[in-house]
């Protein structure tokens, strides 16, 4: 199933895409795409519903984050060897884990607003994992059984805040609008091989990132297991699994560094195979 949340910001309703890709209203069936819905039992009940009997949603409504009330938005750094190389950093011996503030979360097509004083805002397309059942000290073998499904995260990052302002990476990772998620949550049964997904990102139609999740240093199962050793993973928690090469910070031309950061008016488009696409315009911080 492809689960969505649609409607004005803060007033989203649960929905689902039917076999023909049409949006149908789930609000008469579940309260939201929340912990109860994302549980194995909740998803099993939904799978038995006759989707074509649900009300169609007309027009082209805004899509919100497909998960209600995300408890934790967990980032994984340097999880593709080519991205680690372009940043000049060594491949990690174990996953690099950080947190993005949940206040940065927004819909997949909402505008990205450059933070006040920003000069180095960058992009990162990532496969994201949505937890469905409590995971605490789980093994790699059992890790995927705790996954409800998958979606897309653009791990927008202000590199100067992240690298040059002291402390942890979090300063450059959790700015408002820096966590577009969606468009859909695709349930685990429709993504049997999460390590075989193409992902890409373009700025103003120019392809910047293109890779496949098989190039991850640490697999989805390894990441869920690893993170669960340090914190409990609850239903609705989201893990962004890292980005491949092609970020603005790492760009080169003629063998020389030529970084390119986001500017007002830029349009980002990105996607992961089978999980949909995002499109976001970049806006300046309001005066």
Coordinates of C-alpha atoms in Angstrom, one line a residue:
X1 CA 0.0 0.0 0.0
X2 CA 1.0 3.6 -0.5
X3 CA -0.2 5.6 2.5
X4 CA -0.4 9.4 2.4
X5 CA -1.6 12.3 4.4
X6 CA -3.3 15.2 2.6
X7 CA -4.7 18.6 3.2
X8 CA -3.6 21.9 4.7
X9 CA -0.6 22.0 7.0
X10 CA -1.6 20.9 10.5
X11 CA -5.0 19.5 9.2
X12 CA -3.9 16.5 7.2
X13 CA -6.2 13.5 6.7
X14 CA -5.0 10.0 6.1
X15 CA -5.3 8.6 2.6
X16 CA -4.2 5.8 0.4
X17 CA -3.5 5.4 -3.3
X18 CA -5.6 2.7 -5.0
X19 CA -4.4 0.4 -7.8
X20 CA -5.0 3.1 -10.4
X21 CA -2.9 5.6 -8.4
X22 CA -6.0 7.6 -7.4
X23 CA -6.1 9.2 -3.9
X24 CA -8.8 7.8 -1.6
X25 CA -9.8 9.1 1.9
X26 CA -9.0 6.8 4.8
X27 CA -10.3 9.1 7.5
X28 CA -13.4 7.0 7.9
X29 CA -11.2 3.9 8.6
X30 CA -8.3 5.2 10.7
X31 CA -7.7 8.4 12.6
X32 CA -4.3 9.0 11.1
X33 CA -1.2 7.3 9.8
X34 CA 0.1 6.8 13.4
X35 CA 1.5 4.2 15.6
X36 CA -1.7 2.1 15.7
X37 CA -2.0 2.2 11.9
X38 CA 1.6 1.4 11.3
X39 CA 1.6 -1.7 13.5
X40 CA 1.6 -5.1 11.9
X41 CA -2.0 -5.6 13.0
X42 CA -3.0 -2.2 11.7
X43 CA -1.4 -2.6 8.3
X44 CA -2.9 -6.1 8.0
X45 CA -6.4 -4.7 8.6
X46 CA -5.9 -2.0 6.0
X47 CA -4.7 -4.5 3.5
X48 CA -8.0 -6.3 3.7
X49 CA -10.0 -3.2 2.9
X50 CA -11.6 -2.8 -0.6
X51 CA -9.8 0.4 -1.5
X52 CA -12.0 1.2 -4.4
X53 CA -15.0 1.5 -2.1
X54 CA -13.3 4.4 -0.2
X55 CA -14.2 8.0 -1.1
X56 CA -12.1 9.5 -3.9
X57 CA -10.3 12.8 -3.1
X58 CA -10.8 15.4 -5.8
X59 CA -8.5 18.1 -7.0
X60 CA -4.8 18.2 -6.3
X61 CA -4.5 18.5 -2.5
X62 CA -1.3 19.3 -0.7
X63 CA 0.5 16.3 0.6
X64 CA 2.0 16.3 4.1
X65 CA 4.5 14.1 5.8
X66 CA 3.0 10.6 5.4
X67 CA 3.7 9.8 9.0
X68 CA 1.8 11.6 11.8
X69 CA 3.7 12.9 14.8
X70 CA 7.1 11.6 14.0
X71 CA 8.8 10.9 17.3
X72 CA 12.4 10.8 16.1
X73 CA 13.9 11.8 12.8
X74 CA 17.3 10.0 12.8
X75 CA 20.0 10.8 10.3
X76 CA 22.9 8.5 9.1
X77 CA 26.0 10.3 7.9
X78 CA 28.6 9.2 5.3
X79 CA 26.8 6.0 4.4
X80 CA 27.9 5.9 0.7
X81 CA 31.6 5.6 0.0
X82 CA 31.5 8.1 -2.8
X83 CA 29.9 10.7 -0.6
X84 CA 32.4 10.2 2.1
X85 CA 35.2 10.6 -0.5
X86 CA 33.7 13.8 -1.9
X87 CA 33.6 15.3 1.6
X88 CA 37.2 14.3 2.2
X89 CA 36.3 12.1 5.1
X90 CA 37.1 8.4 5.7
X91 CA 34.5 5.7 5.4
X92 CA 33.1 5.2 8.9
X93 CA 33.8 2.0 10.8
X94 CA 30.3 2.0 12.2
X95 CA 27.2 4.1 11.3
X96 CA 27.4 7.9 12.0
X97 CA 24.2 8.7 13.8
X98 CA 22.7 12.2 14.4
X99 CA 19.2 13.7 15.0
X100 CA 17.3 16.2 12.9
X101 CA 14.8 18.3 14.9
X102 CA 11.3 17.2 14.3
X103 CA 10.3 20.8 13.8
X104 CA 12.0 20.7 10.4
X105 CA 9.5 18.1 9.1
X106 CA 7.2 19.1 6.3
X107 CA 5.5 17.8 3.2
X108 CA 7.4 16.6 0.1
X109 CA 6.5 19.6 -2.1
X110 CA 6.4 22.4 0.5
X111 CA 8.9 25.2 -0.1
X112 CA 12.4 25.0 1.4
X113 CA 13.2 28.3 3.2
X114 CA 16.8 29.3 3.4
X115 CA 17.6 30.0 7.1
X116 CA 18.5 33.5 8.2
X117 CA 22.1 34.1 7.4
X118 CA 22.5 31.0 5.3
X119 CA 25.1 30.8 2.6
X120 CA 25.7 27.1 2.3
X121 CA 22.4 25.3 2.2
X122 CA 22.7 21.9 0.5
X123 CA 20.6 18.9 -0.7
X124 CA 20.7 15.2 0.1
X125 CA 18.3 12.7 -1.4
X126 CA 17.8 9.6 0.9
X127 CA 15.9 6.5 1.3
X128 CA 14.0 6.6 4.7
X129 CA 12.8 3.8 6.9
X130 CA 9.6 4.1 8.9
X131 CA 9.5 2.0 12.1
X132 CA 6.3 0.0 12.7
X133 CA 6.9 -2.0 15.9
X134 CA 9.1 -1.2 18.9
X135 CA 12.7 -2.1 18.2
X136 CA 15.1 -2.3 21.1
X137 CA 18.4 -4.2 20.9
X138 CA 17.3 -6.1 17.8
X139 CA 19.6 -8.2 15.6
X140 CA 20.3 -7.6 11.9
X141 CA 18.3 -10.7 11.1
X142 CA 15.1 -9.5 12.8
X143 CA 15.5 -5.8 12.1
X144 CA 13.4 -5.6 8.9
X145 CA 10.4 -7.2 10.7
X146 CA 10.2 -3.9 12.8
X147 CA 9.9 -1.8 9.6
X148 CA 6.4 -0.6 8.5
X149 CA 7.6 0.8 5.2
X150 CA 9.8 3.2 3.3
X151 CA 9.6 6.8 2.1
X152 CA 11.9 9.6 0.9
X153 CA 13.7 12.3 2.9
X154 CA 15.6 15.3 1.6
X155 CA 18.2 15.8 4.3
X156 CA 18.6 19.5 3.6
X157 CA 21.7 20.8 5.4
X158 CA 23.3 24.2 6.0
X159 CA 27.0 23.3 5.7
X160 CA 28.4 26.3 7.4
X161 CA 26.1 25.8 10.4
X162 CA 27.0 22.1 10.3
X163 CA 30.8 22.3 10.0
X164 CA 32.0 25.7 11.1
X165 CA 29.8 26.7 14.0
X166 CA 31.1 24.3 16.6
X167 CA 29.5 21.4 18.4
X168 CA 27.6 18.6 16.6
X169 CA 26.2 18.5 13.1
X170 CA 22.7 19.2 14.4
X171 CA 22.9 23.0 14.0
X172 CA 22.9 22.6 10.2
X173 CA 20.5 19.7 10.0
X174 CA 17.3 20.8 11.9
X175 CA 16.5 24.3 10.5
X176 CA 12.8 24.9 9.7
X177 CA 11.8 23.2 6.4
X178 CA 14.9 21.0 6.3
X179 CA 13.0 17.7 6.6
X180 CA 10.7 17.2 3.6
X181 CA 9.3 13.6 3.8
X182 CA 7.2 11.8 1.3
X183 CA 5.2 11.8 -0.9
X184 CA 4.1 8.3 0.3
X185 CA 4.8 5.7 2.9
X186 CA 5.1 2.5 0.9
X187 CA 4.5 -0.6 3.0
X188 CA 7.3 -3.1 3.5
X189 CA 5.6 -5.8 1.5
X190 CA 5.9 -3.6 -1.6
X191 CA 9.7 -3.1 -1.1
X192 CA 11.1 -6.6 -0.7
X193 CA 14.6 -5.5 -1.6
X194 CA 15.4 -2.1 -0.1
X195 CA 19.0 -2.5 -1.2
X196 CA 18.1 -2.4 -4.9
X197 CA 16.5 1.1 -5.3
X198 CA 17.7 3.8 -7.6
X199 CA 17.7 7.3 -6.2
X200 CA 18.3 10.7 -7.8
X201 CA 18.1 14.4 -7.3
X202 CA 18.1 17.4 -9.8
X203 CA 18.5 21.1 -9.3
X204 CA 16.6 23.2 -11.9
X205 CA 16.4 20.1 -14.1
X206 CA 20.2 19.3 -13.9
X207 CA 20.9 15.9 -12.4
X208 CA 23.2 16.2 -9.4
X209 CA 22.8 12.8 -7.7
X210 CA 22.2 9.4 -9.2
X211 CA 22.9 6.1 -7.4
X212 CA 21.4 3.0 -6.0
X213 CA 20.9 1.8 -2.4
X214 CA 23.1 -1.2 -3.1
X215 CA 26.0 1.2 -2.7
X216 CA 25.2 1.8 1.0
X217 CA 28.1 1.0 3.4
X218 CA 25.6 -0.1 6.0
X219 CA 22.3 -1.8 4.9
X220 CA 18.9 -0.9 6.1
X221 CA 18.9 -3.9 8.3
X222 CA 22.3 -3.0 9.8
X223 CA 21.1 0.5 10.5
X224 CA 17.9 -0.4 12.2
X225 CA 19.8 -3.0 14.3
X226 CA 22.6 -0.5 15.1
X227 CA 20.5 2.4 16.1
X228 CA 18.3 0.1 18.3
X229 CA 21.3 -0.6 20.4
X230 CA 21.5 3.0 21.6
X231 CA 17.8 4.1 21.7
X232 CA 14.4 2.5 21.5
X233 CA 12.8 2.9 18.1
X234 CA 9.1 3.5 18.3
X235 CA 6.4 3.2 15.7
X236 CA 6.5 6.3 13.5
X237 CA 10.2 7.0 14.0
X238 CA 12.0 7.7 10.8
X239 CA 15.6 6.8 9.8
X240 CA 17.1 8.6 6.8
X241 CA 19.7 6.2 5.6
X242 CA 22.3 8.5 4.1
X243 CA 23.0 10.2 0.7
X244 CA 25.2 9.3 -2.3
X245 CA 27.8 11.6 -4.0
X246 CA 26.6 14.7 -5.8
X247 CA 25.8 17.1 -3.0
X248 CA 26.6 20.8 -3.6
X249 CA 29.4 20.9 -1.1
X250 CA 31.3 18.2 -3.0
X251 CA 31.0 19.5 -6.5
X252 CA 34.1 19.7 -8.7
X253 CA 34.7 21.1 -12.2
X254 CA 37.9 20.4 -14.2
X255 CA 39.3 18.6 -11.1
X256 CA 38.9 21.6 -8.9
X257 CA 36.4 22.2 -6.0
X258 CA 33.4 24.1 -7.3
X259 CA 30.7 24.0 -4.6
X260 CA 27.2 25.0 -5.5
X261 CA 24.6 25.8 -2.8
X262 CA 20.9 26.6 -3.0
X263 CA 19.6 30.0 -3.9
X264 CA 16.2 31.6 -4.0
X265 CA 14.2 30.4 -6.9
X266 CA 16.0 27.0 -7.3
X267 CA 13.7 24.0 -7.8
X268 CA 14.7 20.7 -6.4
X269 CA 13.2 17.5 -7.8
X270 CA 14.2 14.1 -6.4
X271 CA 13.0 10.5 -6.1
X272 CA 13.5 6.9 -5.1
X273 CA 12.4 4.1 -7.3
X274 CA 8.9 2.9 -6.4
X275 CA 8.5 5.6 -3.6
X276 CA 7.5 8.6 -5.7
X277 CA 9.1 12.0 -6.2
X278 CA 9.4 15.4 -4.4
X279 CA 9.4 18.9 -5.9
X280 CA 10.3 21.9 -3.8
X281 CA 11.0 25.5 -4.6
X282 CA 13.7 27.3 -2.6
X283 CA 12.6 30.6 -0.9
X284 CA 14.6 33.3 0.9
X285 CA 14.1 33.8 4.6
X286 CA 11.3 36.3 5.1
X287 CA 12.3 39.8 6.0

